[in-house]
Every structure is written in structure tokens, then in C-alpha cells.
Amino acid sequence: GAGVSQSPRYKVAKRGQDVALRCDPISGHVSLFWYQQALGQGPEFLTYFQNEAQLDKSGLPSDRFFAERPEGSVSTLKIQRTQQEDSAVYLCASSLAGTNQPQHFGDGTRLSIL
Amino acid sequence: GQNIDQPTEMTATEGAIVQINCTYQTSGFNGLFWYQQHAGEAPTFLSYNVLDGLEEKGRFSSFLSRSKGYSYLLLKELQMKDSASYLCAVRDSRKGNKLVFGAGTILRVKS
């Protein structure tokens, strides 16, 4: 596809369950970013990959959050033992290379924890 | 982000001009982006400023003053479809050059 694709679009899980969110970046984009967006707020940085290397994971809120990009393309954000405060929209973005290039965002996954 | 300030909401009339301001505080400024986000959709890139001055792109222009820690997004000939949230994001070298976003300004265009 031409843009960044995220799945699922919506996810409802019970507190304590594990969830996995997928991101397909734009083909050829080296850099991939994950953000968390609460209602009425701007996106907040979670983690950043350059190819398969995770260069920055300083925004991950706890060790329950884990992200990977094993082949330098598709990425998965995993949240273990979900809590209600994890409810948010999770956005993925990709760029040609680095953080000084415009980032192209997917529509996000809206996660609701019951 | 706590160091980026934007008005929460603005209202303007179709066909008019509106200016959305953004102020930031960081000693590690390394570029500023503006994004548009319709409700429930992805943020889309509008503009990028790293040097002082005005960048014009069709109906949208963005201005930067690094000495004042200030930027604005100017929207001309407003259309109803411009109703959206406008996000200011600063690239901060003190934070690994990652983007720090403001909370966004919700613009409502009325006929």
C-alpha cells in the first residue's frame, strides 16, 4: 500500500490480557516510530527503530511494553498484562531515514482495556 | 508536551484567514513540524521549519522565530474541511532528536 498500515483498527481487551499491535511502514522507509495518543492530547513518543535496530525506547511506560522490528520492515508493539491506563490510540509512523524527515502516520489502533 | 504551548481551540469563518500559534521552550531546538489531524485519523504532515522565516505551501504557511521560541501556522481561504486539530511538534536534540508534540489546537470552521 501507499501509506502506513496498522492493524487491528480497534482492539478491546480485558485487564490482564496481552495484546499485539502491528505496523506496516511505507516500503523503503528506514525509520519507524511508535506513539501513544490520549484523547485530546498530542502523540507521545514511545520508541524508535532504524531498520531492525531499536535506537530509542525511552518512552515506553513500563517493562510491560515491548516493541520489535526483526526484519527491518513490519513492527509489532506488544503490551503484556494490560492495565486500564493503557487505553489509548497507538500510532505508528515511518520516515525515509532519521528524525529530521517528515514522519508519515498510520490511522492508529484504538485500544480499550475493560 | 509540557514545553510546547498551543491554544486549545479556535473558531474561524469559511473563507477567512486564521493564525495558530505555538511557543516552545528548549535549548535543544532542532526543527519544528506542523501536522493536521482529523478526528479518528492519522496526523498528516503540513510543514517543516528549521531556519527563521516563512515557508509557504499553497493555502498554508508556517513561520519560525528561533530567538523567540515561536512559530505559527497560517491558513488562508478557509474551507470547512480545514476543521481539524493542528499539532505543533519540536525536534529536540536534548531528547535524542525525537519529536515532542503539543496538545494540538482544535480549529472549527463555520459557514
mmCIF file of C-alpha atoms in Angstrom:
data_model
loop_
_atom_site.group_PDB
_atom_site.id
_atom_site.type_symbol
_atom_site.label_atom_id
_atom_site.label_comp_id
_atom_site.label_asym_id
_atom_site.label_seq_id
_atom_site.Cartn_x
_atom_site.Cartn_y
_atom_site.Cartn_z
ATOM 1 C CA GLY A 1 0.000 0.000 0.000
ATOM 2 C CA ALA A 2 0.977 3.616 -0.363
ATOM 3 C CA GLY A 3 0.695 4.577 3.284
ATOM 4 C CA VAL A 4 1.441 3.263 6.755
ATOM 5 C CA SER A 5 -0.950 0.459 7.655
ATOM 6 C CA GLN A 6 -1.855 -0.501 11.203
ATOM 7 C CA SER A 7 -3.911 -3.424 12.484
ATOM 8 C CA PRO A 8 -6.190 -4.020 14.159
ATOM 9 C CA ARG A 9 -8.004 -0.714 13.843
ATOM 10 C CA TYR A 10 -9.767 -1.316 17.152
ATOM 11 C CA LYS A 11 -8.892 -3.686 19.970
ATOM 12 C CA VAL A 12 -10.833 -4.398 23.142
ATOM 13 C CA ALA A 13 -9.150 -6.496 25.805
ATOM 14 C CA LYS A 14 -9.771 -7.390 29.411
ATOM 15 C CA ARG A 15 -7.392 -6.141 32.059
ATOM 16 C CA GLY A 16 -4.515 -8.554 32.408
ATOM 17 C CA GLN A 17 -4.575 -9.841 28.829
ATOM 18 C CA ASP A 18 -1.679 -9.449 26.428
ATOM 19 C CA VAL A 19 -2.155 -7.555 23.143
ATOM 20 C CA ALA A 20 -0.089 -7.196 19.960
ATOM 21 C CA LEU A 21 -0.400 -4.259 17.583
ATOM 22 C CA ARG A 22 1.024 -4.403 14.076
ATOM 23 C CA CYS A 23 2.506 -1.715 11.848
ATOM 24 C CA ASP A 24 3.398 -1.963 8.149
ATOM 25 C CA PRO A 25 5.505 1.087 7.246
ATOM 26 C CA ILE A 26 5.847 2.676 3.839
ATOM 27 C CA SER A 27 8.074 0.486 1.683
ATOM 28 C CA GLY A 28 11.689 1.652 1.775
ATOM 29 C CA HIS A 29 11.304 3.740 4.927
ATOM 30 C CA VAL A 30 14.231 3.085 7.227
ATOM 31 C CA SER A 31 12.885 4.728 10.364
ATOM 32 C CA LEU A 32 9.820 3.606 12.323
ATOM 33 C CA PHE A 33 8.259 5.226 15.364
ATOM 34 C CA TRP A 34 5.555 4.269 17.861
ATOM 35 C CA TYR A 35 3.490 6.869 19.716
ATOM 36 C CA GLN A 36 0.704 6.787 22.280
ATOM 37 C CA GLN A 37 -2.067 9.362 21.966
ATOM 38 C CA ALA A 38 -4.558 10.033 24.746
ATOM 39 C CA LEU A 39 -7.856 11.768 23.987
ATOM 40 C CA GLY A 40 -7.355 15.479 23.456
ATOM 41 C CA GLN A 41 -3.568 15.249 23.588
ATOM 42 C CA GLY A 42 -0.741 15.138 21.081
ATOM 43 C CA PRO A 43 1.108 11.903 20.334
ATOM 44 C CA GLU A 44 3.728 10.908 22.912
ATOM 45 C CA PHE A 45 6.872 9.127 21.787
ATOM 46 C CA LEU A 46 7.280 5.504 22.797
ATOM 47 C CA THR A 47 10.124 4.029 20.732
ATOM 48 C CA TYR A 48 12.154 4.374 17.520
ATOM 49 C CA PHE A 49 13.735 1.895 15.113
ATOM 50 C CA GLN A 50 16.262 2.401 12.373
ATOM 51 C CA ASN A 51 15.989 -0.726 10.235
ATOM 52 C CA GLU A 52 15.859 -3.567 12.759
ATOM 53 C CA ALA A 53 17.776 -1.705 15.474
ATOM 54 C CA GLN A 54 15.785 -0.193 18.313
ATOM 55 C CA LEU A 55 17.699 3.050 18.853
ATOM 56 C CA ASP A 56 15.499 4.643 21.490
ATOM 57 C CA LYS A 57 12.954 3.061 23.806
ATOM 58 C CA SER A 58 12.976 5.769 26.433
ATOM 59 C CA GLY A 59 9.259 6.490 26.045
ATOM 60 C CA LEU A 60 7.995 3.002 26.841
ATOM 61 C CA PRO A 61 5.998 3.494 30.065
ATOM 62 C CA SER A 62 6.940 0.203 31.741
ATOM 63 C CA ASP A 63 8.551 -3.154 31.138
ATOM 64 C CA ARG A 64 5.140 -4.453 30.124
ATOM 65 C CA PHE A 65 5.649 -2.675 26.791
ATOM 66 C CA PHE A 66 7.851 -4.295 24.195
ATOM 67 C CA ALA A 67 8.437 -3.480 20.514
ATOM 68 C CA GLU A 68 10.274 -5.307 17.782
ATOM 69 C CA ARG A 69 11.085 -4.968 14.088
ATOM 70 C CA PRO A 70 13.023 -8.155 13.366
ATOM 71 C CA GLU A 71 13.495 -7.770 9.604
ATOM 72 C CA GLY A 72 13.581 -4.007 9.430
ATOM 73 C CA SER A 73 10.096 -3.681 7.966
ATOM 74 C CA VAL A 74 6.949 -4.712 9.864
ATOM 75 C CA SER A 75 6.911 -3.819 13.549
ATOM 76 C CA THR A 76 4.887 -5.150 16.464
ATOM 77 C CA LEU A 77 4.139 -3.358 19.721
ATOM 78 C CA LYS A 78 3.255 -5.790 22.475
ATOM 79 C CA ILE A 79 1.675 -4.898 25.781
ATOM 80 C CA GLN A 80 1.649 -7.564 28.466
ATOM 81 C CA ARG A 81 -0.750 -7.760 31.415
ATOM 82 C CA THR A 82 -2.717 -4.773 30.157
ATOM 83 C CA GLN A 83 -3.998 -2.149 32.593
ATOM 84 C CA GLN A 84 -6.843 0.343 32.176
ATOM 85 C CA GLU A 85 -4.370 3.201 31.867
ATOM 86 C CA ASP A 86 -3.039 1.569 28.685
ATOM 87 C CA SER A 87 -6.276 2.564 26.912
ATOM 88 C CA ALA A 88 -5.270 4.998 24.158
ATOM 89 C CA VAL A 89 -4.675 5.263 20.431
ATOM 90 C CA TYR A 90 -1.337 3.767 19.398
ATOM 91 C CA LEU A 91 0.111 5.439 16.316
ATOM 92 C CA CYS A 92 2.884 4.164 14.125
ATOM 93 C CA ALA A 93 4.878 6.431 11.812
ATOM 94 C CA SER A 94 7.677 5.901 9.334
ATOM 95 C CA SER A 95 10.185 8.177 7.602
ATOM 96 C CA LEU A 96 12.789 7.787 4.893
ATOM 97 C CA ALA A 97 15.651 7.991 7.377
ATOM 98 C CA GLY A 98 16.108 9.717 10.699
ATOM 99 C CA THR A 99 14.079 12.189 12.694
ATOM 100 C CA ASN A 100 14.609 15.247 10.517
ATOM 101 C CA GLN A 101 12.416 13.815 7.754
ATOM 102 C CA PRO A 102 8.625 14.186 7.812
ATOM 103 C CA GLN A 103 7.009 11.251 9.545
ATOM 104 C CA HIS A 104 4.055 9.574 7.842
ATOM 105 C CA PHE A 105 1.485 8.231 10.263
ATOM 106 C CA GLY A 106 -0.928 5.340 10.168
ATOM 107 C CA ASP A 107 -4.539 5.685 11.339
ATOM 108 C CA GLY A 108 -3.645 4.037 14.636
ATOM 109 C CA THR A 109 -5.031 1.266 16.779
ATOM 110 C CA ARG A 110 -7.611 2.333 19.339
ATOM 111 C CA LEU A 111 -7.026 0.129 22.380
ATOM 112 C CA SER A 112 -9.667 -0.145 25.085
ATOM 113 C CA ILE A 113 -8.948 -2.088 28.261
ATOM 114 C CA LEU A 114 -12.005 -3.149 30.236
ATOM 115 C CA GLY B 1 4.226 18.081 25.661
ATOM 116 C CA GLN B 2 4.822 20.184 28.727
ATOM 117 C CA ASN B 3 7.232 22.563 26.965
ATOM 118 C CA ILE B 4 5.043 23.296 23.951
ATOM 119 C CA ASP B 5 2.045 25.603 24.185
ATOM 120 C CA GLN B 6 -0.788 25.996 21.706
ATOM 121 C CA PRO B 7 -4.294 27.405 22.131
ATOM 122 C CA THR B 8 -6.778 24.645 22.888
ATOM 123 C CA GLU B 9 -9.487 25.728 20.457
ATOM 124 C CA MET B 10 -10.124 28.339 17.785
ATOM 125 C CA THR B 11 -13.115 29.175 15.626
ATOM 126 C CA ALA B 12 -12.994 30.927 12.257
ATOM 127 C CA THR B 13 -15.291 31.599 9.329
ATOM 128 C CA GLU B 14 -15.166 29.918 5.930
ATOM 129 C CA GLY B 15 -13.084 31.994 3.522
ATOM 130 C CA ALA B 16 -11.216 33.827 6.273
ATOM 131 C CA ILE B 17 -7.592 33.620 7.444
ATOM 132 C CA VAL B 18 -6.573 32.079 10.758
ATOM 133 C CA GLN B 19 -3.239 32.001 12.583
ATOM 134 C CA ILE B 20 -2.445 29.218 15.036
ATOM 135 C CA ASN B 21 0.435 29.989 17.382
ATOM 136 C CA CYS B 22 2.901 27.645 19.022
ATOM 137 C CA THR B 23 5.525 28.530 21.621
ATOM 138 C CA TYR B 24 8.207 26.198 22.890
ATOM 139 C CA GLN B 25 10.955 26.161 25.497
ATOM 140 C CA THR B 26 14.065 24.107 24.847
ATOM 141 C CA SER B 27 17.764 24.798 24.411
ATOM 142 C CA GLY B 28 17.945 21.844 22.053
ATOM 143 C CA PHE B 29 15.702 23.128 19.262
ATOM 144 C CA ASN B 30 16.413 21.291 16.038
ATOM 145 C CA GLY B 31 13.376 21.850 13.834
ATOM 146 C CA LEU B 32 9.587 22.286 14.063
ATOM 147 C CA PHE B 33 6.825 20.386 12.295
ATOM 148 C CA TRP B 34 3.136 21.147 11.837
ATOM 149 C CA TYR B 35 0.651 18.301 11.392
ATOM 150 C CA GLN B 36 -3.089 18.238 10.706
ATOM 151 C CA GLN B 37 -5.218 15.562 12.345
ATOM 152 C CA HIS B 38 -8.894 14.956 11.615
ATOM 153 C CA ALA B 39 -10.796 13.144 14.350
ATOM 154 C CA GLY B 40 -10.065 9.434 14.300
ATOM 155 C CA GLU B 41 -7.498 9.745 11.538
ATOM 156 C CA ALA B 42 -3.744 9.834 11.114
ATOM 157 C CA PRO B 43 -1.795 13.071 11.587
ATOM 158 C CA THR B 44 -0.700 14.335 8.154
ATOM 159 C CA PHE B 45 2.428 16.395 7.551
ATOM 160 C CA LEU B 46 1.907 20.069 6.676
ATOM 161 C CA SER B 47 5.225 21.877 7.064
ATOM 162 C CA TYR B 48 8.755 21.858 8.462
ATOM 163 C CA ASN B 49 10.791 24.866 9.638
ATOM 164 C CA VAL B 50 14.362 24.727 10.867
ATOM 165 C CA LEU B 51 15.541 28.248 9.917
ATOM 166 C CA ASP B 52 13.871 31.553 10.757
ATOM 167 C CA GLY B 53 11.303 32.840 8.321
ATOM 168 C CA LEU B 54 8.209 31.945 6.403
ATOM 169 C CA GLU B 55 7.607 28.747 4.445
ATOM 170 C CA GLU B 56 4.670 28.937 2.048
ATOM 171 C CA LYS B 57 2.851 25.950 0.610
ATOM 172 C CA GLY B 58 -0.417 26.728 -1.122
ATOM 173 C CA ARG B 59 -3.057 27.917 1.334
ATOM 174 C CA PHE B 60 -0.840 27.012 4.288
ATOM 175 C CA SER B 61 2.226 28.931 5.525
ATOM 176 C CA SER B 62 4.395 28.387 8.569
ATOM 177 C CA PHE B 63 6.665 30.879 10.307
ATOM 178 C CA LEU B 64 9.514 30.349 12.748
ATOM 179 C CA SER B 65 11.441 32.635 15.085
ATOM 180 C CA ARG B 66 14.090 30.650 16.946
ATOM 181 C CA SER B 67 15.119 33.581 19.150
ATOM 182 C CA LYS B 68 11.539 33.935 20.397
ATOM 183 C CA GLY B 69 10.775 30.203 20.578
ATOM 184 C CA TYR B 70 7.734 30.873 18.443
ATOM 185 C CA SER B 71 6.031 29.511 15.369
ATOM 186 C CA TYR B 72 2.687 29.994 13.707
ATOM 187 C CA LEU B 73 0.660 28.214 11.077
ATOM 188 C CA LEU B 74 -1.334 30.467 8.770
ATOM 189 C CA LEU B 75 -4.330 29.066 6.919
ATOM 190 C CA LYS B 76 -5.831 31.182 4.144
ATOM 191 C CA GLU B 77 -9.172 30.897 2.325
ATOM 192 C CA LEU B 78 -10.513 28.594 4.997
ATOM 193 C CA GLN B 79 -12.650 25.678 3.925
ATOM 194 C CA MET B 80 -14.973 23.531 6.006
ATOM 195 C CA LYS B 81 -12.628 20.576 5.526
ATOM 196 C CA ASP B 82 -9.915 22.519 7.397
ATOM 197 C CA SER B 83 -11.801 21.792 10.626
ATOM 198 C CA ALA B 84 -9.305 19.572 12.448
ATOM 199 C CA SER B 85 -6.692 19.514 15.188
ATOM 200 C CA TYR B 86 -3.365 21.164 14.328
ATOM 201 C CA LEU B 87 -0.328 19.756 16.085
ATOM 202 C CA CYS B 88 2.951 21.578 16.611
ATOM 203 C CA ALA B 89 5.953 19.267 17.156
ATOM 204 C CA VAL B 90 9.503 20.219 18.073
ATOM 205 C CA ARG B 91 12.570 18.117 17.289
ATOM 206 C CA ASP B 92 14.617 18.302 20.468
ATOM 207 C CA SER B 93 18.317 17.429 20.472
ATOM 208 C CA ARG B 94 18.212 17.182 24.285
ATOM 209 C CA LYS B 95 15.812 14.285 23.842
ATOM 210 C CA GLY B 96 17.628 12.314 21.193
ATOM 211 C CA ASN B 97 16.123 14.396 18.380
ATOM 212 C CA LYS B 98 12.759 12.767 18.817
ATOM 213 C CA LEU B 99 9.598 14.790 18.210
ATOM 214 C CA VAL B 100 7.822 16.350 21.180
ATOM 215 C CA PHE B 101 4.227 17.239 20.331
ATOM 216 C CA GLY B 102 1.987 19.933 21.708
ATOM 217 C CA ALA B 103 -1.554 19.019 22.745
ATOM 218 C CA GLY B 104 -2.934 20.410 19.489
ATOM 219 C CA THR B 105 -5.298 23.226 18.563
ATOM 220 C CA ILE B 106 -8.829 22.252 17.533
ATOM 221 C CA LEU B 107 -9.910 24.537 14.699
ATOM 222 C CA ARG B 108 -13.608 24.834 13.938
ATOM 223 C CA VAL B 109 -14.541 26.430 10.627
ATOM 224 C CA LYS B 110 -18.097 27.736 10.468
ATOM 225 C CA SER B 111 -20.067 28.805 7.425
#
